[in-house]
C-alpha cells in the first residue's frame, strides 16, 4: 500500500497514508485538494475493475448511500474510477471496533451497550429508508476522534452481493462469522439480518469470541441455523436483550428501533461507561521502514504504550493523524482591494469591541478577588458586597466602571445572516460570541448538501452571549422516485418521463433480450428515491442475441428442426453430387460459424444424387473424331472397332440421351459406313463407359 502514497486520484484526492486493507479493497487517508479537507479513500480490488455489472450497481449504490445523513452513518462524499473504482468518505481518526478488539482487551458492559445503542440508531435510520447493510461486523463500525460511532460501507455490501463477489480468502460476502441464519440459507434478508449481526458483534465485544464460529465457513454458517444464541450471567441486563436479537427466526427478533429501546432500558442498571479505548485509524503496519517513510513526509509518530507504559515490541507505531502533512492549497476568492485592506471591516470592529469587553471583565474579576483577599467581601451577605463594589467602582477609572456594567449585564451581539454558508463555517464565526449552534436538517430544491437554508433567530436580532442559534442545514434537493412503468418503453419515451420527474438519464447499459424490442428499456437500476437532478441508470435492450450458424448434416427435415430451435428459418435447395448421397445435406449457406440475426434464412443444399451426362451428336464424324468428341463430353473410350476414317451414320443410344455419371453405358455406339447399304457391313464400333473424366 505504501507504493501508492503521494498518488493523486482524478487530480483531486492525494493519498497520504495507508489505513488498512479490507475484504473489498484498500483504505487510505487522503487530502481533498479541491475542498481542502481530510477524507478516507477506499480503492476497490483489481478484480472488480472489469465487472461492468458491478460498476453500474456500485455507482447506483454510492449515489443512494450519499443521501444518508445521520450522526451514526459514515458520510459518502464522492466516487470515481482512476484505473480502479474508488469511494470517498469522511475520515474517522478513532479507528474501528475491530482494531479495538484486536488488542485483546474486552469492553465493559457499559461500553458495549453504548456501541450497540449508537449502532442501532444508525441502522434504524437506514432501515426506515429501505437500506439493509448486509455486512455488519466490527471492521465496519468506525469511530471519530470524539468517540462517536459511524457505520461504514452502506450500499457497498449490496453492490458486491449482487455482483456475486467473493473475498480473496474465498469467504462469501457478509463475513460468515456474523452472517444471519437467513443469509446462510440464501433467503431474502431485511433489517433484522443486521440486528442479528450486531448482536454477535456486541457479544464478541464482551467475550472476545463470536458465537458459532467454527473452523470452516460452511460449519460456521450451518451452526447457527435453527440454533438460538444462549448467554451466561456475565452479560447482566444485556443478556435477555442480546439473546432475543440472536434468535434464528427473524420474525422473533426485534427490529433496530426496538433494539435501541431495549438497550436504553438496560442502561438503567449499568454504570456510566468509561471512554472507549480508541485504536486510531492510521496504522503503518510495516515496522521501521514505514516510520522512515512517514518521517520523510513530515509526519510524527505516536506510539501507543502498553499497560506498563512502554511501546509494544514488534508492533509498528500508529501515525498521529493530526501530524500527517496536508497539501497546501491557495486561498479561494479574490484579494481585497486596497481601500478595503486599509479600512477596518465591520467584523474587525466587532472583534475589537469584544476584546475590550473581555479585558474589562477580567479587570472587574481581579478587583473582586482583591477585595475578598482584603476581607472586605463577606461570603454570605451579597448586598453589602454589591454596595461596597459600587462605592469602589465609582472611584475607579472609566474602564473599571465599564467592567462593572459588563458583570451585571451580559453583552449582546447582532446576529448575522448565515444562509448560503456551509454548516461547518458557522461555528467558527460565532465562537467569539459564546453562542452554541444547533442543527436541523431539511431538503430544499436548488441547494447543495451542507448549505444553511434557514436560521433562528433572524439576522439583525440582538442575542446575548452564551445563547444558542439554530440553523437548518440542507440535505440537498427534495427526494423523488424514478417514474414507474419505464420497462418496455422506448428509450426516448423513458427519457422524457425521467426528465419530467426532474431527474436525469445516467448510465445506459446495453443488453440482449429475446422479448424486449431493441432500443426499449429492459431494466431500471435506480429504484429508490433520489434527490432531484440526480441520475437514473437504465439497461436498454439490444434486441435478440445474434445466432451462430451451426455445422449440421442429415436430411433436410432434421436440419430444418435444428435450425428452428435456434430461431432460424431453413430454405431447401438441390444439387447433384458425386460424393453425397441422394436426400442428404451437402452444405449450409451462410457457412457454419457465421453470425446472423434471429429469424434469418439459412439455405440448406440437398443432394439429388449423381449428375447426368448428355450423349453428344457424333453422326457424320469419322470414328476417330467421334471418339474425341465423346471423351470431351466426359466419357472414357474403352475400345474402337471399324475403320477410323469412315463417317458415323447413327449412334445407339441416340444423341441427346443422358447417362448418370459413374455408370457404365448400357450399349455400344455404332458408327456406320455411309457408302454401304447393308446395316452391318463395314461397321465401326465405339465402346465407352459413362464415368466422368478426371
XYZ file of C-alpha atoms in Angstrom:
694
model
C 0.000 0.000 0.000
C 2.922 2.377 0.634
C 3.757 2.378 -3.073
C 0.569 4.405 -3.661
C 1.431 7.188 -1.178
C 1.568 10.549 -2.981
C -0.634 9.372 -5.859
C -3.460 11.790 -6.790
C -6.728 10.210 -7.938
C -8.532 12.100 -10.696
C -6.414 15.171 -9.944
C -8.193 15.678 -6.617
C -7.510 13.088 -3.892
C -3.859 12.799 -2.786
C -3.162 9.559 -0.897
C -1.329 10.454 2.326
C -1.102 7.301 4.449
C -2.496 3.752 4.469
C -5.289 2.964 6.912
C -5.810 -0.735 6.200
C -6.880 -3.498 3.841
C -10.377 -4.964 3.921
C -12.398 -7.593 2.140
C -13.382 -5.290 -0.712
C -10.374 -3.006 -1.060
C -7.632 -0.859 0.451
C -8.308 2.271 2.505
C -6.105 5.371 2.584
C -6.053 8.653 4.433
C -6.178 11.319 1.712
C -6.328 15.062 1.137
C -9.133 16.523 -0.961
C -7.006 19.214 -2.592
C -10.075 20.929 -4.050
C -12.083 21.396 -0.823
C -9.031 21.301 1.467
C -10.276 18.643 3.809
C -9.100 15.260 5.018
C -11.011 12.258 3.682
C -10.787 8.473 3.541
C -10.477 6.804 0.123
C -11.332 3.130 -0.406
C -9.798 1.727 -3.609
C -11.623 -1.461 -4.593
C -9.895 -4.689 -5.601
C -8.499 -5.043 -9.126
C -10.806 -7.967 -9.895
C -13.805 -5.618 -9.725
C -12.477 -3.101 -12.247
C -13.629 -5.019 -15.337
C -17.028 -6.086 -13.985
C -19.331 -3.635 -15.749
C -22.381 -5.016 -13.967
C -20.781 -4.365 -10.600
C -19.642 -0.869 -11.621
C -23.205 0.069 -12.607
C -24.574 -1.217 -9.318
C -21.671 0.352 -7.390
C -22.450 3.776 -8.891
C -26.147 3.463 -8.082
C -25.481 2.331 -4.507
C -22.890 5.070 -3.959
C -25.459 7.684 -5.063
C -28.058 6.202 -2.741
C -25.677 5.893 0.232
C -24.599 9.525 -0.210
C -28.205 10.531 0.526
C -27.978 9.011 4.025
C -27.315 11.779 6.520
C -27.164 10.646 10.142
C -24.693 11.165 13.014
C -24.049 7.420 13.175
C -23.730 6.685 9.436
C -20.448 7.392 7.665
C -20.847 10.209 5.151
C -20.163 9.354 1.494
C -18.681 12.311 -0.399
C -17.786 11.048 -3.860
C -16.942 8.071 -6.041
C -14.939 7.627 -9.224
C -12.671 5.444 -11.295
C -8.945 6.078 -11.774
C -7.743 2.750 -13.183
C -9.649 1.185 -10.270
C -13.020 2.208 -8.792
C -12.845 4.136 -5.511
C -15.152 5.568 -2.867
C -14.531 8.791 -0.918
C -15.933 9.075 2.627
C -15.400 11.157 5.721
C -12.183 10.362 7.586
C -12.652 8.930 11.090
C -9.493 9.108 13.168
C -10.616 6.859 16.027
C -10.242 3.579 14.132
C -12.619 0.612 14.069
C -14.124 -1.648 16.698
C -12.156 -4.452 15.041
C -8.810 -2.796 15.755
C -10.005 -2.066 19.291
C -10.893 -5.720 19.951
C -7.693 -6.960 18.308
C -5.791 -5.514 21.253
C -7.134 -8.430 23.288
C -8.955 -6.347 25.905
C -12.735 -6.933 26.108
C -15.056 -3.993 26.624
C -17.201 -3.435 29.688
C -20.952 -3.987 29.546
C -21.494 -0.220 29.646
C -19.074 0.393 26.772
C -20.686 -2.424 24.773
C -24.162 -1.008 25.401
C -23.019 2.441 24.228
C -21.680 0.966 20.971
C -24.875 -1.027 20.440
C -27.095 1.989 21.120
C -25.303 4.230 18.619
C -25.217 1.453 16.011
C -28.949 0.721 16.365
C -29.773 4.400 15.905
C -27.828 4.490 12.647
C -29.360 1.206 11.476
C -32.892 2.305 12.372
C -32.410 5.485 10.314
C -31.197 3.472 7.304
C -33.745 0.647 7.641
C -36.636 3.108 7.658
C -35.345 4.360 4.312
C -35.172 0.911 2.764
C -31.445 0.251 3.265
C -30.155 -3.076 4.576
C -26.426 -3.146 5.312
C -25.845 -6.935 4.985
C -22.310 -6.779 6.408
C -22.412 -5.502 9.996
C -19.168 -6.506 11.734
C -16.533 -4.847 13.960
C -14.498 -3.690 10.944
C -17.470 -1.652 9.676
C -18.091 0.133 12.997
C -15.762 3.155 12.980
C -15.188 5.980 15.443
C -14.320 9.643 15.093
C -11.771 11.330 17.298
C -14.686 12.292 19.550
C -15.555 8.615 20.087
C -18.834 8.817 18.163
C -19.626 5.654 16.182
C -20.407 5.628 12.448
C -21.476 2.655 10.342
C -19.355 2.280 7.199
C -19.898 0.686 3.767
C -23.664 1.196 3.414
C -24.559 0.246 -0.171
C -21.166 -1.301 -0.987
C -22.104 -4.635 0.581
C -25.265 -4.780 -1.542
C -23.378 -3.951 -4.753
C -20.815 -6.666 -4.028
C -23.520 -9.189 -3.177
C -25.389 -8.592 -6.442
C -22.089 -8.973 -8.334
C -21.610 -12.400 -6.673
C -18.312 -11.094 -5.247
C -16.185 -13.433 -3.180
C -13.445 -12.166 -0.957
C -9.843 -13.060 -1.836
C -9.823 -15.559 1.004
C -12.780 -17.343 -0.582
C -15.335 -16.456 2.099
C -18.698 -15.271 0.907
C -19.674 -11.656 1.346
C -21.161 -10.790 4.704
C -18.235 -12.244 6.683
C -19.510 -15.665 7.650
C -18.761 -15.170 11.342
C -21.506 -12.527 11.601
C -23.978 -13.618 8.900
C -27.575 -14.252 9.958
C -29.214 -17.689 9.541
C -31.298 -16.382 6.630
C -28.105 -15.217 4.888
C -26.561 -18.639 5.489
C -29.570 -20.257 3.812
C -29.582 -17.827 0.869
C -33.013 -16.440 1.746
C -34.086 -12.802 1.244
C -32.966 -10.530 4.077
C -34.286 -7.381 5.735
C -33.082 -5.122 8.519
C -33.339 -7.906 11.085
C -30.325 -9.599 9.475
C -28.329 -6.509 10.539
C -29.783 -6.808 14.065
C -28.536 -10.408 14.296
C -25.039 -9.473 13.068
C -24.897 -6.562 15.537
C -25.858 -8.906 18.387
C -22.933 -11.223 17.541
C -20.631 -8.194 17.321
C -21.680 -6.956 20.781
C -21.210 -10.444 22.253
C -17.683 -10.542 20.824
C -17.000 -7.134 22.393
C -17.599 -8.614 25.851
C -16.185 -12.150 25.448
C -13.619 -11.755 22.677
C -15.281 -14.618 20.774
C -18.082 -14.856 18.199
C -20.863 -17.397 18.866
C -20.982 -20.357 16.478
C -17.557 -19.576 14.958
C -16.098 -22.826 13.525
C -13.035 -23.892 11.545
C -14.712 -23.611 8.134
C -17.132 -21.196 6.530
C -19.782 -23.854 5.945
C -19.540 -25.095 9.518
C -19.869 -21.537 10.830
C -22.939 -20.799 8.716
C -24.708 -24.078 9.414
C -24.040 -23.957 13.174
C -26.434 -21.033 13.653
C -29.315 -22.301 11.501
C -32.210 -23.113 13.890
C -29.912 -22.570 16.909
C -30.639 -19.642 19.258
C -27.932 -17.587 20.956
C -27.605 -18.548 24.636
C -25.575 -16.352 27.021
C -24.427 -16.663 30.644
C -24.901 -14.353 33.603
C -21.836 -12.225 32.899
C -23.936 -10.210 30.427
C -26.172 -8.943 33.239
C -29.009 -6.749 31.949
C -27.780 -7.221 28.351
C -28.347 -10.977 28.429
C -32.042 -11.088 27.536
C -31.668 -8.229 25.013
C -28.878 -9.954 23.058
C -30.475 -13.403 23.271
C -33.650 -12.043 21.700
C -31.658 -10.293 18.957
C -29.819 -13.584 18.304
C -32.872 -15.757 17.646
C -32.618 -17.774 14.384
C -36.160 -16.868 13.242
C -36.121 -13.225 12.078
C -39.817 -12.818 12.962
C -38.900 -13.358 16.631
C -36.140 -10.723 16.629
C -36.643 -7.033 17.426
C -36.087 -4.533 14.660
C -33.360 -1.934 15.070
C -35.703 0.611 16.669
C -36.987 -1.905 19.213
C -33.427 -2.995 19.984
C -32.475 0.612 20.710
C -35.357 0.912 23.190
C -34.336 -2.344 24.904
C -30.738 -1.163 25.237
C -31.906 2.138 26.733
C -33.897 0.215 29.326
C -30.877 -1.957 30.168
C -28.743 1.155 30.632
C -30.681 1.946 33.831
C -28.931 -0.981 35.538
C -25.387 -0.211 34.351
C -22.852 2.407 35.463
C -21.714 5.286 33.256
C -19.284 3.909 30.634
C -15.594 4.719 30.638
C -14.219 6.356 27.455
C -13.694 3.841 24.670
C -10.065 2.715 24.132
C -9.874 4.035 20.570
C -7.187 2.342 18.500
C -6.656 5.092 15.907
C -7.366 4.801 12.211
C -3.910 5.002 10.619
C -1.647 2.053 11.331
C 1.618 1.780 9.414
C 1.898 -1.968 9.855
C 5.372 -2.136 8.209
C 7.822 -1.536 11.070
C 10.804 0.778 10.833
C 10.530 1.232 7.073
C 7.060 2.654 7.470
C 8.245 5.013 10.200
C 11.016 6.271 7.933
C 8.544 6.750 5.077
C 6.223 8.860 7.180
C 9.104 10.881 8.633
C 10.100 11.830 5.099
C 6.570 13.123 4.592
C 6.984 15.439 7.556
C 4.741 13.445 9.921
C 5.372 12.493 13.526
C 4.925 9.078 15.055
C 2.621 8.429 18.003
C 3.319 5.091 19.727
C 0.508 3.621 21.793
C 2.110 2.296 25.012
C 1.046 -0.923 26.645
C -0.220 -1.341 30.199
C 3.324 -0.937 31.579
C 3.777 2.372 29.827
C 6.192 1.055 27.204
C 5.725 0.692 23.485
C 4.864 -2.903 22.484
C 7.691 -4.822 20.884
C 7.310 -5.755 17.231
C 4.231 -3.603 16.760
C 4.513 -0.753 14.316
C 3.600 2.588 15.923
C 0.490 4.396 14.781
C 0.548 7.710 12.993
C -0.930 10.677 14.737
C -3.429 11.748 12.003
C -3.164 15.380 13.036
C 0.502 15.357 12.097
C 0.115 13.849 8.625
C 1.055 16.605 6.152
C -1.673 18.111 4.042
C -1.424 19.708 0.644
C -1.100 23.453 0.601
C -3.892 24.930 -1.494
C -4.123 28.628 -2.406
C -6.908 30.504 -0.686
C -10.147 30.770 -2.626
C -11.633 34.141 -3.573
C -10.296 37.496 -4.755
C -7.827 39.592 -2.772
C -9.387 42.628 -1.045
C -8.997 45.971 -2.743
C -6.511 48.449 -1.288
C -9.198 50.626 0.323
C -10.809 47.531 1.841
C -7.488 46.446 3.290
C -6.858 49.881 4.892
C -10.385 50.480 6.212
C -11.391 48.245 9.208
C -14.200 45.856 8.315
C -17.385 45.513 10.189
C -16.322 42.159 11.545
C -12.923 43.514 12.679
C -14.613 46.338 14.591
C -16.818 43.826 16.391
C -13.807 41.721 17.280
C -12.121 44.813 18.770
C -15.179 45.614 20.885
C -15.402 42.035 22.117
C -11.728 42.129 23.127
C -12.304 45.370 25.114
C -15.270 43.817 26.891
C -13.298 40.699 27.829
C -10.450 42.864 29.172
C -12.840 44.953 31.285
C -14.461 41.781 32.569
C -11.108 40.412 33.655
C -10.268 43.702 35.428
C -13.513 43.595 37.411
C -12.938 39.958 38.338
C -9.410 40.764 39.569
C -10.741 43.666 41.642
C -13.351 41.417 43.207
C -10.697 38.864 44.180
C -8.579 41.644 45.719
C -11.495 42.745 47.903
C -12.064 39.190 49.089
C -8.390 38.767 49.966
C -8.549 42.024 51.965
C -11.546 40.786 53.965
C -13.870 43.396 52.519
C -16.232 40.928 50.907
C -18.359 38.855 53.351
C -19.177 35.451 51.912
C -22.860 35.141 52.733
C -24.275 38.630 52.572
C -24.435 39.658 48.948
C -25.928 43.127 49.106
C -23.126 44.607 51.256
C -20.688 43.272 48.697
C -22.612 44.917 45.910
C -22.730 48.236 47.794
C -19.008 48.082 48.526
C -18.291 47.247 44.928
C -20.440 50.147 43.757
C -18.562 52.551 46.020
C -15.182 51.225 44.985
C -16.026 51.003 41.308
C -17.337 54.566 41.369
C -13.864 55.664 42.379
C -12.183 53.608 39.691
C -11.301 54.846 36.244
C -13.815 54.715 33.420
C -12.528 51.285 32.454
C -13.436 49.866 35.880
C -16.963 51.280 35.721
C -17.357 49.838 32.261
C -16.236 46.441 33.578
C -18.799 46.502 36.367
C -21.514 47.143 33.841
C -20.368 44.108 31.914
C -20.579 41.937 35.038
C -24.193 42.844 35.675
C -25.461 42.978 32.077
C -24.452 40.149 29.680
C -23.143 41.541 26.405
C -25.297 41.211 23.327
C -24.285 40.932 19.712
C -26.135 41.331 16.468
C -26.856 38.087 14.636
C -25.543 37.990 11.109
C -27.028 36.077 8.189
C -25.615 32.584 7.778
C -27.966 31.493 4.984
C -25.974 30.305 1.989
C -22.901 29.339 4.012
C -21.792 25.782 4.630
C -22.813 24.468 8.043
C -19.219 23.842 9.159
C -18.426 27.523 8.509
C -20.896 28.779 11.126
C -19.372 27.603 14.469
C -16.040 29.445 13.933
C -17.964 32.634 13.079
C -19.896 32.628 16.377
C -17.242 31.196 18.695
C -16.173 34.618 19.965
C -19.780 35.429 20.881
C -20.052 32.325 23.070
C -23.071 31.127 21.091
C -23.905 27.451 20.686
C -25.010 26.122 17.307
C -27.788 23.551 16.919
C -28.535 21.977 13.558
C -31.779 20.885 11.980
C -31.874 19.113 8.625
C -34.228 19.543 5.722
C -34.297 19.328 1.953
C -34.807 22.270 -0.349
C -34.623 22.362 -4.119
C -31.793 24.404 -5.566
C -29.473 23.871 -2.607
C -26.438 21.673 -2.044
C -25.890 19.321 0.918
C -24.468 21.146 3.922
C -25.784 24.577 2.887
C -27.546 26.685 5.526
C -31.087 27.376 4.288
C -32.661 28.957 7.407
C -31.705 30.246 10.838
C -33.245 31.227 14.147
C -33.041 33.953 15.400
C -33.268 36.024 12.241
C -30.405 38.240 11.028
C -30.245 41.573 12.847
C -31.528 40.140 16.145
C -29.550 41.053 19.288
C -28.503 37.873 21.084
C -26.864 37.604 24.493
C -23.513 35.914 24.963
C -23.913 32.221 25.743
C -27.259 31.877 23.963
C -27.827 29.463 21.067
C -28.710 29.753 17.433
C -30.388 27.107 15.316
C -29.501 26.632 11.675
C -31.355 24.468 9.204
C -28.921 22.580 7.002
C -29.840 21.300 3.566
C -29.618 17.648 2.689
C -29.810 18.687 -0.966
C -32.764 18.700 -3.321
C -36.014 17.050 -2.314
C -36.326 13.321 -2.954
C -38.329 11.916 -5.830
C -38.923 8.384 -7.038
C -37.997 7.314 -10.566
C -41.146 7.090 -12.727
C -42.954 3.764 -12.766
C -43.661 1.782 -15.910
C -40.381 2.551 -17.672
C -39.649 -1.090 -18.535
C -40.682 -1.832 -22.100
C -40.828 1.797 -23.215
C -38.574 3.092 -25.998
C -35.571 4.938 -24.586
C -36.825 8.285 -25.941
C -40.148 7.960 -24.098
C -38.444 6.794 -20.900
C -36.060 9.754 -21.069
C -38.965 12.182 -21.381
C -40.689 10.705 -18.303
C -37.487 10.793 -16.258
C -36.808 14.410 -17.168
C -40.413 15.295 -16.369
C -39.735 13.954 -12.844
C -36.791 16.420 -12.633
C -34.220 13.637 -12.877
C -31.542 12.935 -15.442
C -30.594 9.902 -17.514
C -27.474 8.273 -16.107
C -25.681 5.200 -17.376
C -27.448 3.422 -20.264
C -26.112 -0.114 -20.475
C -26.970 -2.365 -23.441
C -28.078 -5.981 -23.002
C -29.532 -8.643 -25.313
C -33.188 -9.596 -24.869
C -35.326 -12.173 -26.635
C -38.583 -10.453 -25.661
C -37.937 -6.709 -25.356
C -37.578 -4.838 -28.671
C -34.274 -3.231 -29.476
C -33.958 0.288 -28.035
C -36.541 -0.288 -25.281
C -35.894 -0.208 -21.517
C -35.066 -3.641 -20.165
C -34.332 -2.793 -16.503
C -34.289 0.277 -14.211
C -31.239 0.094 -11.953
C -32.182 3.106 -9.809
C -35.242 2.039 -7.848
C -35.116 4.068 -4.608
C -35.855 7.737 -4.021
C -33.060 10.090 -5.043
C -32.641 13.877 -4.930
C -33.941 15.888 -7.869
C -31.300 16.377 -10.511
C -29.661 13.014 -9.807
C -29.362 10.326 -12.463
C -31.404 7.210 -13.175
C -29.423 4.282 -14.568
C -31.057 2.043 -17.173
C -30.418 -1.179 -19.051
C -31.668 -0.941 -22.661
C -32.382 -3.875 -24.964
C -30.020 -4.577 -27.839
C -32.580 -6.968 -29.316
C -32.166 -10.749 -29.570
C -28.661 -12.113 -29.244
C -27.112 -12.981 -32.640
C -27.177 -16.663 -33.663
C -24.215 -18.645 -34.950
C -24.989 -20.944 -37.916
C -24.270 -24.499 -36.685
C -22.458 -27.246 -38.586
C -25.281 -29.701 -39.375
C -25.787 -32.777 -41.554
C -28.536 -35.346 -42.293
C -31.791 -34.901 -44.120
C -33.456 -31.579 -44.799
C -36.120 -32.273 -42.169
C -33.539 -32.944 -39.477
C -31.568 -29.790 -40.278
C -34.753 -27.712 -40.504
C -35.804 -28.785 -36.988
C -32.387 -27.979 -35.510
C -32.348 -24.510 -37.088
C -35.888 -23.807 -35.858
C -34.753 -24.394 -32.249
C -32.205 -21.603 -32.753
C -34.807 -19.260 -34.167
C -33.570 -19.620 -37.773
C -35.568 -20.429 -40.938
C -34.463 -23.256 -43.307
C -34.878 -22.912 -47.117
C -34.220 -26.001 -49.311
C -32.099 -26.028 -52.485
C -30.936 -29.093 -54.501
C -27.751 -30.005 -56.261
C -26.281 -33.197 -57.727
C -23.204 -34.633 -56.081
C -20.750 -37.407 -56.744
C -19.826 -37.627 -53.026
C -23.047 -37.000 -51.047
C -25.884 -39.494 -51.156
C -29.264 -38.506 -52.504
C -31.531 -36.580 -49.997
C -28.585 -35.785 -47.689
C -27.470 -32.213 -46.896
C -24.408 -31.099 -48.857
C -23.841 -27.711 -47.126
C -25.454 -24.680 -45.407
C -25.376 -21.125 -46.689
C -24.177 -18.957 -44.902
C -21.396 -21.270 -43.799
C -21.310 -22.713 -40.259
C -19.782 -20.268 -37.732
C -21.339 -17.193 -39.357
C -23.275 -14.807 -37.041
C -26.814 -13.995 -38.224
C -29.829 -12.297 -36.656
C -32.627 -14.275 -35.065
C -35.159 -15.219 -37.772
C -32.586 -15.145 -40.571
C -32.966 -17.612 -43.505
C -30.359 -20.358 -43.926
C -30.221 -22.135 -47.330
C -29.934 -25.936 -46.970
C -28.427 -27.508 -50.125
C -29.628 -31.137 -50.521
C -28.052 -33.757 -52.848
C -30.078 -35.159 -55.798
C -27.545 -37.950 -56.308
C -25.055 -38.449 -59.146
C -25.072 -35.938 -62.077
C -26.190 -36.997 -65.635
C -24.115 -36.629 -68.797
C -25.774 -35.881 -72.142
C -24.666 -38.062 -75.140
C -23.344 -35.716 -77.843
C -24.287 -35.945 -81.547
C -21.327 -37.501 -83.431
C -23.244 -38.511 -86.638
C -21.186 -37.647 -89.738
C -17.903 -37.561 -87.868
C -15.224 -40.141 -88.507
C -14.781 -42.855 -85.928
C -11.656 -41.211 -84.578
C -13.300 -37.778 -84.379
C -16.374 -39.319 -82.731
C -14.143 -40.884 -80.062
C -12.542 -37.484 -79.402
C -15.939 -35.805 -79.060
C -17.176 -38.474 -76.644
C -14.072 -38.144 -74.489
C -14.509 -34.371 -74.384
C -18.075 -34.912 -73.157
C -16.784 -36.860 -70.182
C -16.814 -40.406 -71.447
C -13.831 -42.688 -71.318
C -13.254 -44.645 -74.588
C -12.522 -48.246 -73.860
C -12.301 -49.587 -77.437
C -12.933 -48.567 -81.069
C -13.831 -51.089 -83.831
C -14.005 -50.444 -87.513
C -12.209 -48.134 -89.913
C -11.333 -44.951 -88.030
C -11.798 -42.762 -91.138
C -15.326 -43.802 -92.063
C -18.202 -41.455 -91.031
C -20.739 -42.299 -88.298
C -24.321 -42.680 -89.544
C -26.099 -43.333 -86.269
C -25.383 -43.945 -82.574
C -27.128 -46.164 -80.115
C -28.121 -44.773 -77.609
C -29.003 -41.817 -79.812
C -27.649 -38.306 -79.364
C -29.385 -36.288 -76.643
C -29.771 -39.182 -74.231
C -28.436 -38.956 -70.637
C -26.344 -41.365 -68.618
C -25.654 -40.982 -64.915
C -22.029 -40.182 -64.176
C -20.137 -43.180 -62.890
C -22.434 -45.752 -64.585
C -21.381 -47.977 -67.456
C -23.035 -47.191 -70.751
C -25.626 -49.956 -71.341
C -24.914 -50.138 -75.107
C -22.239 -49.552 -77.653
C -22.334 -46.662 -80.084
C -22.493 -47.907 -83.665
C -20.505 -45.952 -86.215
C -21.735 -46.950 -89.767
C -20.004 -46.509 -93.207
C -22.082 -44.078 -95.283
C -21.402 -45.818 -98.631
C -22.693 -49.185 -97.580
C -26.328 -50.063 -97.857
C -26.059 -53.109 -95.633
C -26.560 -52.153 -91.942
C -23.903 -54.392 -90.513
C -21.304 -54.053 -93.330
C -18.068 -52.236 -92.529
C -19.371 -51.151 -89.131
C -17.107 -49.298 -86.782
C -17.924 -49.650 -83.060
C -17.012 -47.184 -80.303
C -17.332 -48.765 -76.845
C -17.195 -46.380 -73.850
C -18.162 -46.056 -70.183
C -20.158 -43.296 -68.590
C -17.660 -42.281 -65.917
C -16.526 -38.679 -65.817
C -13.055 -37.862 -66.988
C -10.828 -36.658 -64.157
